[in-house]
């Protein structure tokens, strides 16, 4: 696959050149980009707030392979309109993990009034201070932050949302809005016991990516794709508020869904192709190569390196057929023959996985594991086991040979 790799790299370079050109054309204009980036704070500090509300319509119905779906876009919410919309609100961001960090800093940089609530003197308290949240001013213990907030953004771990609910629930009083980034707590209420009060709007903005990506895309002047949903609409404005918050925390496009569909697809996807499935496939392929006498570097290159560095970016840029077309006729023929075999072998596993999500088994496991007081050390132990696998140890050396290598 050496020639394949070279051709793929050439194709990739040309694709990424074209992608940058397209991105430059379709992304927001330079002036607008600046308003959704770190520059926002400076702009807010130096310029008086513009109360003028612009009505650029940013709701689209798009055709996704024959199905019409509603998509909201940031263009509907210029910064002045966003700031005006939330001028009387305090966004109380509860929890400061990956999403708390990304969403909180983005909303703050967008000039919204944000405070953070976390356990005093925990790891998140320390990290929040590092990011400039000030105890007593913008950083508070959880209960105090909820009391001060009008929009309660529950970004605790899903297990912690359940554990803390008995103390959190009475503080979500009439007139406040309850926000989640996952349908987990509300949908699996039999297990989590999270039942929102009847007199508040309950909304969801779920960025489709890590909180770190939420932050980096925002800093680049781009926005992450997010799912957006309403569970309870008391004011009649719940969807509008959800979309505005989605923009506030750094979304570019928002896809309308329901709490249930969001959580089912999310739990399923991360256990499947996004994380669990990919680790399982990588490992199985690598082990068979090793058992047949291939060296660690050869097994790693043919399993992970070529996938992540050459072929997967082509799928991301223009789809699977495009990637197939960028490969040799030999590679293409074999892949065409073997794809249905893999599909058939994997379909029952995916069905089993979806059922396990739907019947709550996955939720109960997650609540048990992540609800332990030792959840951080228990996780670190299991991740260390992965890091110690030969495939990933070999990967470290392979990565060190990349031209742009930076010591890990
Ligand atoms: N990460 C993602 O890629 C992603 C993407 C989309 C949506 N989401 C959703 O966003 C939400 C937040 O996820 P996340 O990944 O940002 O955070 P996370 O790592 O799951 O949770 C971290 C936060 O929960 C707190 N916490 C844990 N146990 C606690 C307890 N018993 N009492 C009080 N606080 C506790 C931690 O505080 P300490 O530091 O004090 O332990 C920390 O602030 C979840 O609903 C998640 O499903 C996540």
Coordinates of C-alpha atoms and ligand atoms in Angstrom, one line a residue:
X1 CA 0.0 0.0 0.0
X2 CA 3.1 2.3 -0.3
X3 CA 1.9 3.8 -3.6
X4 CA -1.6 4.0 -2.2
X5 CA -0.3 6.0 0.7
X6 CA 1.6 8.4 -1.6
X7 CA -1.4 8.9 -3.8
X8 CA -3.7 9.3 -0.9
X9 CA -1.4 11.9 0.6
X10 CA -1.4 13.8 -2.6
X11 CA -5.1 13.6 -2.9
X12 CA -5.4 14.6 0.7
X13 CA -3.3 17.7 0.2
X14 CA -5.4 18.7 -2.7
X15 CA -8.6 18.0 -0.8
X16 CA -7.5 20.0 2.2
X17 CA -6.4 22.9 -0.1
X18 CA -9.9 22.8 -1.7
X19 CA -11.6 22.4 1.7
X20 CA -9.8 25.5 3.0
X21 CA -10.8 27.5 0.0
X22 CA -14.4 26.3 0.4
X23 CA -14.3 27.0 4.1
X24 CA -13.1 30.5 3.5
X25 CA -16.0 31.1 1.1
X26 CA -18.8 29.6 3.1
X27 CA -17.7 30.5 6.6
X28 CA -18.7 33.7 8.2
X29 CA -17.1 36.9 7.0
X30 CA -14.0 38.1 8.8
X31 CA -15.9 40.7 10.7
X32 CA -18.5 38.1 11.8
X33 CA -15.8 35.6 12.7
X34 CA -14.3 38.1 15.0
X35 CA -17.5 38.6 16.9
X36 CA -17.7 34.9 17.7
X37 CA -14.2 34.5 18.9
X38 CA -12.0 35.7 21.7
X39 CA -12.1 39.2 20.2
X40 CA -15.7 39.3 21.3
X41 CA -14.8 40.3 24.9
X42 CA -12.6 43.2 23.8
X43 CA -15.4 44.3 21.5
X44 CA -17.9 44.1 24.3
X45 CA -15.7 46.0 26.7
X46 CA -14.9 48.9 24.3
X47 CA -18.1 49.3 22.4
X48 CA -21.5 50.1 23.8
X49 CA -24.0 47.2 23.5
X50 CA -26.1 47.5 20.4
X51 CA -29.7 46.9 21.3
X52 CA -30.7 46.6 17.6
X53 CA -32.0 43.1 17.0
X54 CA -31.2 41.9 13.5
X55 CA -33.5 39.4 11.9
X56 CA -31.3 37.4 9.6
X57 CA -33.2 34.2 9.2
X58 CA -31.0 31.2 9.9
X59 CA -33.4 28.3 9.9
X60 CA -33.1 26.0 7.1
X61 CA -35.0 22.9 6.0
X62 CA -32.4 20.8 4.2
X63 CA -32.7 17.6 2.3
X64 CA -30.6 14.8 3.8
X65 CA -30.5 12.0 1.3
X66 CA -34.2 12.4 0.6
X67 CA -35.4 13.3 4.2
X68 CA -36.2 16.9 5.0
X69 CA -34.7 18.1 8.4
X70 CA -34.6 21.4 10.2
X71 CA -31.2 23.0 10.8
X72 CA -30.6 26.2 12.7
X73 CA -27.5 28.3 12.0
X74 CA -25.5 30.9 13.9
X75 CA -26.2 33.5 11.2
X76 CA -29.6 34.1 12.8
X77 CA -27.9 35.3 16.0
X78 CA -25.4 38.1 15.4
X79 CA -23.5 38.9 18.6
X80 CA -25.4 42.0 19.4
X81 CA -28.7 40.1 19.2
X82 CA -27.3 37.3 21.3
X83 CA -26.1 39.6 24.0
X84 CA -29.4 41.5 24.0
X85 CA -31.4 38.3 24.3
X86 CA -29.5 37.2 27.4
X87 CA -28.9 40.6 28.9
X88 CA -31.0 39.8 32.0
X89 CA -29.7 36.3 32.4
X90 CA -27.0 34.6 34.4
X91 CA -25.8 31.4 32.9
X92 CA -24.9 29.1 35.8
X93 CA -22.7 26.4 34.4
X94 CA -22.7 23.5 36.8
X95 CA -19.7 21.2 36.3
X96 CA -16.4 22.0 34.7
X97 CA -15.3 18.9 32.8
X98 CA -14.6 18.9 29.1
X99 CA -17.9 20.5 28.1
X100 CA -18.0 23.0 31.0
X101 CA -14.6 24.2 30.0
X102 CA -15.4 24.6 26.3
X103 CA -19.0 25.9 26.6
X104 CA -18.2 28.1 29.5
X105 CA -15.2 29.9 28.0
X106 CA -17.0 30.3 24.6
X107 CA -20.1 31.9 26.3
X108 CA -17.9 34.1 28.4
X109 CA -15.9 35.2 25.3
X110 CA -19.3 35.9 23.6
X111 CA -19.9 38.5 26.3
X112 CA -22.6 36.5 28.1
X113 CA -22.9 36.7 31.9
X114 CA -21.5 33.3 33.0
X115 CA -20.7 31.8 36.4
X116 CA -19.4 28.4 37.2
X117 CA -20.6 26.1 40.0
X118 CA -18.5 23.1 41.1
X119 CA -17.5 21.2 44.2
X120 CA -15.3 23.4 46.3
X121 CA -11.6 22.4 46.2
X122 CA -12.1 19.6 43.7
X123 CA -10.2 19.1 40.5
X124 CA -12.7 21.2 38.6
X125 CA -12.5 24.1 41.1
X126 CA -8.7 24.2 40.5
X127 CA -9.1 24.0 36.7
X128 CA -11.8 26.7 36.6
X129 CA -9.5 29.0 38.5
X130 CA -6.7 28.3 36.0
X131 CA -9.1 29.4 33.3
X132 CA -9.8 32.7 35.0
X133 CA -13.0 32.0 37.0
X134 CA -12.7 33.9 40.2
X135 CA -14.0 32.5 43.6
X136 CA -16.8 34.6 45.0
X137 CA -17.2 36.5 41.7
X138 CA -17.7 34.0 38.9
X139 CA -16.9 30.7 40.6
X140 CA -19.1 29.3 43.4
X141 CA -20.1 26.0 45.1
X142 CA -22.8 24.2 43.1
X143 CA -25.8 25.3 45.2
X144 CA -24.8 28.9 45.3
X145 CA -24.3 29.1 41.6
X146 CA -27.7 27.6 40.9
X147 CA -29.3 30.2 43.3
X148 CA -27.6 33.0 41.4
X149 CA -28.3 31.6 37.9
X150 CA -31.4 32.0 35.7
X151 CA -30.3 29.4 33.2
X152 CA -28.9 26.3 34.9
X153 CA -26.6 24.5 32.6
X154 CA -26.2 21.0 34.1
X155 CA -22.8 19.9 32.8
X156 CA -21.9 17.6 35.7
X157 CA -21.0 14.1 34.7
X158 CA -24.1 12.1 33.9
X159 CA -23.6 10.0 37.1
X160 CA -23.1 13.2 39.2
X161 CA -26.3 14.7 37.7
X162 CA -28.2 11.8 39.2
X163 CA -26.3 11.8 42.5
X164 CA -26.7 15.5 43.1
X165 CA -30.3 15.8 41.9
X166 CA -31.9 15.6 45.4
X167 CA -30.1 18.8 46.4
X168 CA -30.2 20.4 42.9
X169 CA -33.9 19.9 42.2
X170 CA -35.4 22.2 44.9
X171 CA -33.2 25.0 43.6
X172 CA -34.5 24.9 40.1
X173 CA -37.4 27.3 40.8
X174 CA -40.1 28.7 38.6
X175 CA -38.8 31.0 35.9
X176 CA -35.4 29.4 35.6
X177 CA -34.4 27.3 32.6
X178 CA -32.8 23.9 32.9
X179 CA -30.2 23.0 30.2
X180 CA -28.5 19.7 29.5
X181 CA -25.9 18.6 26.9
X182 CA -27.2 15.0 26.9
X183 CA -30.6 13.4 27.1
X184 CA -29.2 10.9 29.5
X185 CA -30.6 12.1 32.9
X186 CA -34.1 13.0 31.8
X187 CA -34.7 10.1 29.4
X188 CA -33.5 7.4 31.8
X189 CA -35.4 8.9 34.7
X190 CA -36.3 5.4 36.2
X191 CA -32.6 4.9 36.9
X192 CA -31.3 8.5 37.4
X193 CA -34.4 9.8 39.3
X194 CA -33.9 13.1 37.5
X195 CA -37.4 14.5 37.0
X196 CA -37.4 18.2 36.2
X197 CA -39.9 20.5 37.9
X198 CA -43.1 21.0 35.8
X199 CA -42.8 24.9 35.7
X200 CA -39.4 25.4 33.9
X201 CA -38.3 25.1 30.3
X202 CA -36.0 22.1 29.8
X203 CA -33.7 22.2 26.8
X204 CA -30.7 20.5 25.3
X205 CA -27.7 21.6 23.3
X206 CA -25.4 18.6 22.7
X207 CA -22.2 19.5 20.8
X208 CA -21.2 16.6 18.6
X209 CA -17.7 16.4 19.8
X210 CA -15.4 16.8 22.8
X211 CA -15.5 20.1 24.8
X212 CA -11.9 20.6 23.7
X213 CA -13.1 20.7 20.1
X214 CA -16.0 23.0 21.0
X215 CA -13.3 25.4 22.2
X216 CA -10.8 25.1 19.5
X217 CA -13.3 25.4 16.6
X218 CA -14.7 28.5 18.3
X219 CA -11.2 30.0 18.7
X220 CA -10.7 29.4 14.9
X221 CA -13.9 31.4 14.2
X222 CA -15.7 28.2 13.3
X223 CA -18.5 26.4 15.1
X224 CA -19.2 22.8 16.1
X225 CA -22.3 21.0 15.0
X226 CA -24.7 20.4 17.8
X227 CA -28.0 18.6 18.4
X228 CA -30.8 20.8 19.9
X229 CA -34.0 19.7 21.6
X230 CA -36.8 20.7 23.9
X231 CA -38.1 18.4 26.6
X232 CA -40.5 20.9 28.3
X233 CA -41.7 24.2 26.9
X234 CA -43.4 26.3 29.6
X235 CA -42.7 29.7 28.1
X236 CA -43.3 28.9 24.5
X237 CA -39.8 30.1 23.8
X238 CA -37.9 27.0 24.7
X239 CA -36.6 26.1 21.3
X240 CA -35.6 29.7 20.5
X241 CA -33.7 29.8 23.8
X242 CA -32.0 26.5 23.1
X243 CA -30.8 27.7 19.7
X244 CA -29.6 31.0 21.2
X245 CA -27.7 29.1 23.9
X246 CA -26.3 26.8 21.3
X247 CA -24.8 29.8 19.5
X248 CA -23.7 31.2 22.8
X249 CA -21.6 28.1 23.7
X250 CA -20.0 27.9 20.2
X251 CA -22.2 26.0 17.8
X252 CA -22.2 26.7 14.1
X253 CA -25.1 24.6 13.0
X254 CA -27.8 23.0 15.2
X255 CA -29.8 19.9 14.2
X256 CA -33.2 19.5 15.7
X257 CA -33.9 16.3 17.6
X258 CA -35.5 14.9 20.8
X259 CA -33.9 14.1 24.1
X260 CA -34.6 10.4 23.5
X261 CA -33.2 10.3 20.0
X262 CA -30.1 12.3 21.1
X263 CA -29.2 10.0 24.0
X264 CA -29.9 6.7 22.1
X265 CA -27.8 7.7 19.1
X266 CA -25.1 9.2 21.2
X267 CA -24.6 6.2 23.6
X268 CA -24.8 3.9 20.6
X269 CA -22.4 5.8 18.4
X270 CA -19.7 6.2 21.1
X271 CA -19.9 2.5 22.0
X272 CA -19.8 1.6 18.3
X273 CA -17.8 3.0 15.5
X274 CA -16.7 6.2 17.2
X275 CA -14.8 4.6 20.1
X276 CA -15.5 1.0 21.2
X277 CA -15.9 -0.4 17.8
X278 CA -12.9 1.2 16.3
X279 CA -10.6 0.1 19.2
X280 CA -12.0 -3.5 18.8
X281 CA -11.5 -3.5 15.0
X282 CA -8.0 -2.0 15.2
X283 CA -6.9 -4.5 17.9
X284 CA -8.4 -7.5 16.1
X285 CA -6.7 -6.6 12.8
X286 CA -3.4 -5.8 14.5
X287 CA -3.3 -9.1 16.5
X288 CA -3.9 -11.2 13.4
X289 CA -1.1 -9.5 11.6
X290 CA 1.2 -10.0 14.6
X291 CA 0.2 -13.7 14.9
X292 CA 1.2 -14.1 11.2
X293 CA 4.7 -12.8 11.8
X294 CA 4.3 -9.2 10.8
X295 CA 6.4 -6.7 12.8
X296 CA 4.7 -4.2 15.2
X297 CA 5.5 -1.3 12.9
X298 CA 4.1 -3.0 9.9
X299 CA 1.0 -4.1 11.8
X300 CA 0.5 -0.6 13.2
X301 CA 1.1 1.2 9.9
X302 CA -1.4 -1.0 8.0
X303 CA -4.0 -0.7 10.8
X304 CA -3.9 2.7 12.4
X305 CA -1.4 5.1 10.8
X306 CA -2.6 4.8 7.2
X307 CA -6.2 4.9 8.4
X308 CA -5.9 8.0 10.6
X309 CA -3.3 9.9 8.5
X310 CA -4.3 9.1 5.0
X311 CA -7.7 7.4 4.4
X312 CA -10.1 8.6 7.1
X313 CA -9.5 12.3 6.3
X314 CA -10.5 11.5 2.7
X315 CA -13.8 10.0 3.9
X316 CA -14.3 13.1 6.1
X317 CA -13.6 15.4 3.1
X318 CA -15.8 13.8 0.4
X319 CA -17.2 10.4 1.4
X320 CA -16.4 6.7 1.2
X321 CA -16.6 6.5 -2.6
X322 CA -14.1 9.3 -2.9
X323 CA -11.6 7.5 -0.6
X324 CA -12.1 4.3 -2.6
X325 CA -11.4 6.2 -5.8
X326 CA -8.2 7.6 -4.3
X327 CA -6.9 4.0 -3.8
X328 CA -5.4 1.5 -6.2
X329 CA -7.6 -0.8 -8.3
X330 CA -6.3 -3.7 -6.2
X331 CA -7.3 -2.1 -2.9
X332 CA -10.6 -1.1 -4.3
X333 CA -11.6 -4.5 -5.5
X334 CA -10.7 -6.2 -2.2
X335 CA -12.5 -3.5 -0.1
X336 CA -15.6 -3.8 -2.3
X337 CA -15.7 -7.6 -1.7
X338 CA -15.0 -7.5 2.0
X339 CA -17.2 -4.6 3.1
X340 CA -20.5 -6.6 3.0
X341 CA -18.8 -9.5 4.9
X342 CA -17.9 -7.1 7.7
X343 CA -21.3 -5.5 7.6
X344 CA -23.0 -8.9 7.9
X345 CA -20.7 -10.0 10.8
X346 CA -21.1 -6.7 12.6
X347 CA -24.9 -6.1 12.2
X348 CA -25.9 -8.5 15.0
X349 CA -23.4 -6.8 17.4
X350 CA -24.9 -3.3 16.5
X351 CA -28.4 -4.6 17.1
X352 CA -27.4 -6.0 20.5
X353 CA -25.7 -2.7 21.3
X354 CA -28.8 -0.6 20.3
X355 CA -31.0 -2.9 22.5
X356 CA -28.6 -2.5 25.4
X357 CA -28.8 1.3 25.0
X358 CA -32.6 1.3 24.7
X359 CA -33.3 -1.0 27.6
X360 CA -31.1 1.1 29.9
X361 CA -28.3 -1.5 30.5
X362 CA -25.7 0.9 29.3
X363 CA -27.1 3.7 31.5
X364 CA -27.1 1.6 34.6
X365 CA -23.4 0.5 34.0
X366 CA -22.4 4.1 33.5
X367 CA -24.2 5.3 36.6
X368 CA -22.6 2.6 38.7
X369 CA -19.0 3.1 37.4
X370 CA -19.0 6.9 37.2
X371 CA -20.9 7.2 40.4
X372 CA -18.0 5.7 42.4
X373 CA -16.0 8.1 44.5
X374 CA -12.9 6.4 42.9
X375 CA -14.2 7.0 39.3
X376 CA -11.2 9.1 38.2
X377 CA -8.6 6.5 39.4
X378 CA -10.6 3.5 38.2
X379 CA -10.9 5.0 34.7
X380 CA -7.2 5.9 34.7
X381 CA -6.3 2.3 35.5
X382 CA -8.4 1.0 32.5
X383 CA -7.0 3.6 30.1
X384 CA -3.5 2.7 31.2
X385 CA -4.2 -0.9 30.2
X386 CA -5.1 0.3 26.7
X387 CA -2.0 2.6 26.6
X388 CA 0.1 -0.5 27.5
X389 CA -1.2 -2.6 24.7
X390 CA 1.5 -3.4 22.2
X391 CA -0.4 -1.7 19.3
X392 CA -0.4 1.7 21.1
X393 CA 3.1 1.3 22.3
X394 CA 4.2 0.7 18.7
X395 CA 2.2 3.7 17.7
X396 CA 4.3 6.0 19.9
X397 CA 7.4 5.1 17.9
X398 CA 5.6 5.4 14.6
X399 CA 4.3 8.9 15.5
X400 CA 7.7 10.0 16.5
X401 CA 8.8 9.6 12.9
X402 CA 6.2 12.0 11.6
X403 CA 7.7 15.2 10.1
X404 CA 5.5 17.4 12.4
X405 CA 6.2 15.2 15.5
X406 CA 6.1 17.0 18.9
X407 CA 7.2 15.0 21.9
X408 CA 4.1 13.6 23.8
Ligands
LIG1 N1 -17.2 15.1 26.8 C1 -17.9 15.0 25.7 O1 -17.4 14.7 24.7 C2 -19.4 15.4 25.7 C3 -20.0 15.7 24.4 C4 -21.3 16.0 24.4 C5 -22.1 16.1 25.6 N2 -21.5 15.7 26.8 C6 -22.3 15.7 28.0 O2 -21.9 16.9 28.7 C7 -22.1 16.7 30.1 C8 -20.8 17.0 30.8 O3 -19.8 16.0 30.4 P1 -18.2 16.3 30.5 O4 -17.6 15.3 29.7 O5 -18.0 17.7 30.2 O6 -18.0 16.1 32.0 P2 -17.5 14.9 32.9 O7 -16.1 14.6 32.7 O8 -18.4 13.7 32.6 O9 -17.9 15.4 34.3 C9 -17.0 16.2 35.0 C10 -17.7 17.1 36.0 O10 -18.6 16.4 36.9 C11 -18.1 16.7 38.3 N3 -18.5 15.6 39.2 C12 -18.3 14.3 39.0 N4 -18.8 13.6 40.1 C13 -19.3 14.6 40.9 C14 -20.0 14.5 42.2 N5 -20.3 13.3 42.8 N6 -20.5 15.7 42.7 C15 -20.3 16.8 42.1 N7 -19.6 17.0 40.9 C16 -19.1 15.8 40.4 C17 -16.7 16.9 38.2 O11 -16.2 17.7 39.3 P3 -14.9 17.3 40.1 O12 -13.7 17.7 39.3 O13 -15.0 18.0 41.4 O14 -14.9 15.7 40.2 C18 -16.6 17.7 36.9 O15 -16.8 19.1 37.1 C19 -22.6 15.2 30.3 O16 -24.0 15.3 30.3 C20 -22.1 14.6 29.0 O17 -22.8 13.5 28.6 C21 -20.2 15.4 26.9

